[in-house]
């Protein structure tokens, strides 16, 4: 199984927009959520779909992904738990890395988070000024938890 190593941050300004791509619309929903594993379906721009199983917690997690027909993803939507997450993901270059900025809509409107996938747990990253507080260790900011509980308690995004 592949491993995903990432850090997650609140976004405090629009400084990322000048270098961002055009963005991809994402709808994702969860089929199950447990303490150390999740299964989600993600539909991108209404055209492609992927089923993802994640295991573990923290900065490094197991991740298994498989493309599925969009029609299957749409059929699975009725089996979801919690709310569907709606967002637009923008990719912003950061040296050899990429910052993925998620601008949420729907029930999570005005929340903006960024993720940086890194090659190793101890990989040093010079963080751009537009990133705010790191929320990787806060389970309330996982997409799975937000699908079940909504906006993180005390979130002041605007």
mmCIF file of C-alpha atoms in Angstrom:
data_model
loop_
_atom_site.group_PDB
_atom_site.id
_atom_site.type_symbol
_atom_site.label_atom_id
_atom_site.label_comp_id
_atom_site.label_asym_id
_atom_site.label_seq_id
_atom_site.Cartn_x
_atom_site.Cartn_y
_atom_site.Cartn_z
ATOM 1 C CA UNK A 1 0.000 0.000 0.000
ATOM 2 C CA UNK A 2 1.249 3.476 -0.794
ATOM 3 C CA UNK A 3 1.948 5.945 1.967
ATOM 4 C CA UNK A 4 0.764 9.542 2.018
ATOM 5 C CA UNK A 5 2.840 11.990 4.061
ATOM 6 C CA UNK A 6 1.313 15.428 4.331
ATOM 7 C CA UNK A 7 1.011 18.528 6.458
ATOM 8 C CA UNK A 8 -2.204 20.570 6.662
ATOM 9 C CA UNK A 9 -2.638 24.281 7.388
ATOM 10 C CA UNK A 10 -5.282 26.950 7.647
ATOM 11 C CA UNK A 11 -4.876 29.551 4.897
ATOM 12 C CA UNK A 12 -4.728 33.133 6.162
ATOM 13 C CA UNK A 13 -4.516 35.175 2.944
ATOM 14 C CA UNK A 14 -5.048 35.047 -0.823
ATOM 15 C CA UNK A 15 -1.310 35.219 -1.601
ATOM 16 C CA UNK A 16 -1.480 31.764 -3.214
ATOM 17 C CA UNK A 17 -3.920 32.813 -5.955
ATOM 18 C CA UNK A 18 -1.366 34.434 -8.312
ATOM 19 C CA UNK A 19 0.457 31.142 -8.903
ATOM 20 C CA UNK A 20 -2.492 28.742 -8.670
ATOM 21 C CA UNK A 21 -3.851 26.639 -11.502
ATOM 22 C CA UNK A 22 -7.492 26.939 -12.647
ATOM 23 C CA UNK A 23 -8.725 24.577 -9.931
ATOM 24 C CA UNK A 24 -10.645 21.323 -9.893
ATOM 25 C CA UNK A 25 -14.155 20.952 -8.477
ATOM 26 C CA UNK A 26 -14.326 18.067 -6.027
ATOM 27 C CA UNK A 27 -17.244 16.336 -4.378
ATOM 28 C CA UNK A 28 -16.275 13.688 -1.865
ATOM 29 C CA UNK A 29 -18.207 11.560 0.551
ATOM 30 C CA UNK A 30 -17.439 8.776 2.976
ATOM 31 C CA UNK A 31 -18.665 5.191 3.055
ATOM 32 C CA UNK A 32 -17.126 4.524 6.469
ATOM 33 C CA UNK A 33 -15.105 6.422 9.042
ATOM 34 C CA UNK A 34 -13.376 4.752 11.983
ATOM 35 C CA UNK A 35 -10.642 5.864 14.369
ATOM 36 C CA UNK A 36 -7.774 4.812 12.122
ATOM 37 C CA UNK A 37 -9.318 4.119 8.714
ATOM 38 C CA UNK A 38 -11.669 5.700 6.203
ATOM 39 C CA UNK A 39 -13.140 4.910 2.826
ATOM 40 C CA UNK A 40 -14.151 7.781 0.577
ATOM 41 C CA UNK A 41 -15.361 8.374 -2.936
ATOM 42 C CA UNK A 42 -14.164 11.480 -4.757
ATOM 43 C CA UNK A 43 -15.631 12.843 -7.982
ATOM 44 C CA UNK A 44 -13.538 15.439 -9.859
ATOM 45 C CA UNK A 45 -15.216 17.956 -12.164
ATOM 46 C CA UNK A 46 -18.103 15.476 -12.520
ATOM 47 C CA UNK A 47 -15.959 13.476 -14.941
ATOM 48 C CA UNK A 48 -13.642 11.116 -13.036
ATOM 49 C CA UNK A 49 -14.026 9.197 -9.794
ATOM 50 C CA UNK A 50 -11.760 7.430 -7.347
ATOM 51 C CA UNK A 51 -12.316 5.194 -4.331
ATOM 52 C CA UNK A 52 -9.735 5.732 -1.559
ATOM 53 C CA UNK A 53 -9.026 3.765 1.601
ATOM 54 C CA UNK A 54 -6.793 5.478 4.175
ATOM 55 C CA UNK A 55 -5.324 3.796 7.225
ATOM 56 C CA UNK A 56 -3.579 5.139 10.292
ATOM 57 C CA UNK A 57 -3.516 8.637 11.750
ATOM 58 C CA UNK A 58 -1.155 11.585 11.781
ATOM 59 C CA UNK A 59 1.269 12.922 9.216
ATOM 60 C CA UNK A 60 1.992 9.554 7.515
ATOM 61 C CA UNK A 61 -0.891 7.285 6.554
ATOM 62 C CA UNK A 62 -1.485 4.287 4.354
ATOM 63 C CA UNK A 63 -3.400 5.125 1.201
ATOM 64 C CA UNK A 64 -4.913 2.849 -1.438
ATOM 65 C CA UNK A 65 -6.655 4.448 -4.428
ATOM 66 C CA UNK A 66 -8.448 2.984 -7.400
ATOM 67 C CA UNK A 67 -10.244 4.714 -10.267
ATOM 68 C CA UNK A 68 -13.903 3.746 -10.590
ATOM 69 C CA UNK A 69 -16.560 4.638 -13.163
ATOM 70 C CA UNK A 70 -18.290 7.929 -12.380
ATOM 71 C CA UNK A 71 -21.632 6.113 -12.637
ATOM 72 C CA UNK A 72 -20.529 3.778 -9.816
ATOM 73 C CA UNK A 73 -19.437 6.749 -7.697
ATOM 74 C CA UNK A 74 -22.802 8.409 -8.208
ATOM 75 C CA UNK A 75 -24.581 5.159 -7.281
ATOM 76 C CA UNK A 76 -22.512 4.907 -4.075
ATOM 77 C CA UNK A 77 -23.552 8.443 -3.026
ATOM 78 C CA UNK A 78 -26.780 7.048 -1.461
ATOM 79 C CA UNK A 79 -24.670 4.869 0.889
ATOM 80 C CA UNK A 80 -22.647 7.798 2.250
ATOM 81 C CA UNK A 81 -22.425 8.689 5.887
ATOM 82 C CA UNK A 82 -22.510 12.342 6.868
ATOM 83 C CA UNK A 83 -22.547 15.206 4.404
ATOM 84 C CA UNK A 84 -20.803 15.384 1.059
ATOM 85 C CA UNK A 85 -17.792 17.700 1.076
ATOM 86 C CA UNK A 86 -17.718 20.263 -1.742
ATOM 87 C CA UNK A 87 -14.557 22.174 -2.583
ATOM 88 C CA UNK A 88 -12.373 23.515 -5.333
ATOM 89 C CA UNK A 89 -8.755 22.387 -5.169
ATOM 90 C CA UNK A 90 -6.059 24.649 -6.522
ATOM 91 C CA UNK A 91 -2.480 23.495 -7.071
ATOM 92 C CA UNK A 92 0.268 26.003 -6.264
ATOM 93 C CA UNK A 93 3.953 25.281 -6.950
ATOM 94 C CA UNK A 94 6.340 25.419 -3.984
ATOM 95 C CA UNK A 95 9.805 24.560 -5.307
ATOM 96 C CA UNK A 96 9.767 20.811 -6.008
ATOM 97 C CA UNK A 97 6.594 20.432 -3.925
ATOM 98 C CA UNK A 98 3.004 21.469 -4.517
ATOM 99 C CA UNK A 99 0.607 23.180 -2.142
ATOM 100 C CA UNK A 100 -2.975 22.023 -2.641
ATOM 101 C CA UNK A 101 -5.351 24.765 -1.517
ATOM 102 C CA UNK A 102 -8.931 23.653 -0.846
ATOM 103 C CA UNK A 103 -11.596 26.366 -0.966
ATOM 104 C CA UNK A 104 -14.712 24.805 0.534
ATOM 105 C CA UNK A 105 -18.289 25.564 -0.479
ATOM 106 C CA UNK A 106 -21.682 24.454 0.769
ATOM 107 C CA UNK A 107 -21.882 23.973 4.545
ATOM 108 C CA UNK A 108 -18.130 24.629 4.897
ATOM 109 C CA UNK A 109 -18.136 27.820 2.800
ATOM 110 C CA UNK A 110 -15.336 30.274 3.618
ATOM 111 C CA UNK A 111 -13.099 27.560 5.072
ATOM 112 C CA UNK A 112 -9.770 27.402 3.216
ATOM 113 C CA UNK A 113 -7.193 24.707 4.002
ATOM 114 C CA UNK A 114 -3.887 23.801 2.381
ATOM 115 C CA UNK A 115 -2.027 20.499 2.248
ATOM 116 C CA UNK A 116 1.571 19.865 1.310
ATOM 117 C CA UNK A 117 2.579 16.302 0.472
ATOM 118 C CA UNK A 118 6.188 15.703 1.450
ATOM 119 C CA UNK A 119 8.561 12.848 0.575
ATOM 120 C CA UNK A 120 9.581 12.013 4.169
ATOM 121 C CA UNK A 121 8.213 12.766 7.622
ATOM 122 C CA UNK A 122 11.228 14.920 8.495
ATOM 123 C CA UNK A 123 11.373 16.795 5.167
ATOM 124 C CA UNK A 124 11.880 20.496 5.863
ATOM 125 C CA UNK A 125 9.609 22.953 4.074
ATOM 126 C CA UNK A 126 9.950 26.723 3.891
ATOM 127 C CA UNK A 127 6.324 27.699 4.370
ATOM 128 C CA UNK A 128 4.819 30.454 2.238
ATOM 129 C CA UNK A 129 3.407 33.541 4.010
ATOM 130 C CA UNK A 130 -0.193 32.712 3.092
ATOM 131 C CA UNK A 131 -0.222 29.638 5.349
ATOM 132 C CA UNK A 132 -1.495 30.023 8.887
ATOM 133 C CA UNK A 133 -1.711 27.625 11.803
ATOM 134 C CA UNK A 134 -0.832 23.992 11.173
ATOM 135 C CA UNK A 135 -3.866 21.783 11.859
ATOM 136 C CA UNK A 136 -2.421 18.382 10.909
ATOM 137 C CA UNK A 137 -2.689 17.161 14.483
ATOM 138 C CA UNK A 138 -6.257 18.406 14.915
ATOM 139 C CA UNK A 139 -8.716 15.658 13.897
ATOM 140 C CA UNK A 140 -11.536 18.224 13.578
ATOM 141 C CA UNK A 141 -9.910 19.449 10.336
ATOM 142 C CA UNK A 142 -9.919 16.099 8.562
ATOM 143 C CA UNK A 143 -12.377 15.926 5.682
ATOM 144 C CA UNK A 144 -13.895 12.792 7.203
ATOM 145 C CA UNK A 145 -14.589 14.508 10.524
ATOM 146 C CA UNK A 146 -16.002 17.602 8.786
ATOM 147 C CA UNK A 147 -18.317 15.349 6.737
ATOM 148 C CA UNK A 148 -19.683 13.955 10.015
ATOM 149 C CA UNK A 149 -19.527 17.008 12.314
ATOM 150 C CA UNK A 150 -19.460 20.058 10.032
ATOM 151 C CA UNK A 151 -17.212 23.083 10.498
ATOM 152 C CA UNK A 152 -14.602 22.604 13.209
ATOM 153 C CA UNK A 153 -15.707 24.115 16.541
ATOM 154 C CA UNK A 154 -14.146 27.523 17.056
ATOM 155 C CA UNK A 155 -13.133 27.892 13.384
ATOM 156 C CA UNK A 156 -12.884 31.598 12.575
ATOM 157 C CA UNK A 157 -12.338 31.333 8.814
ATOM 158 C CA UNK A 158 -14.031 34.073 6.883
#
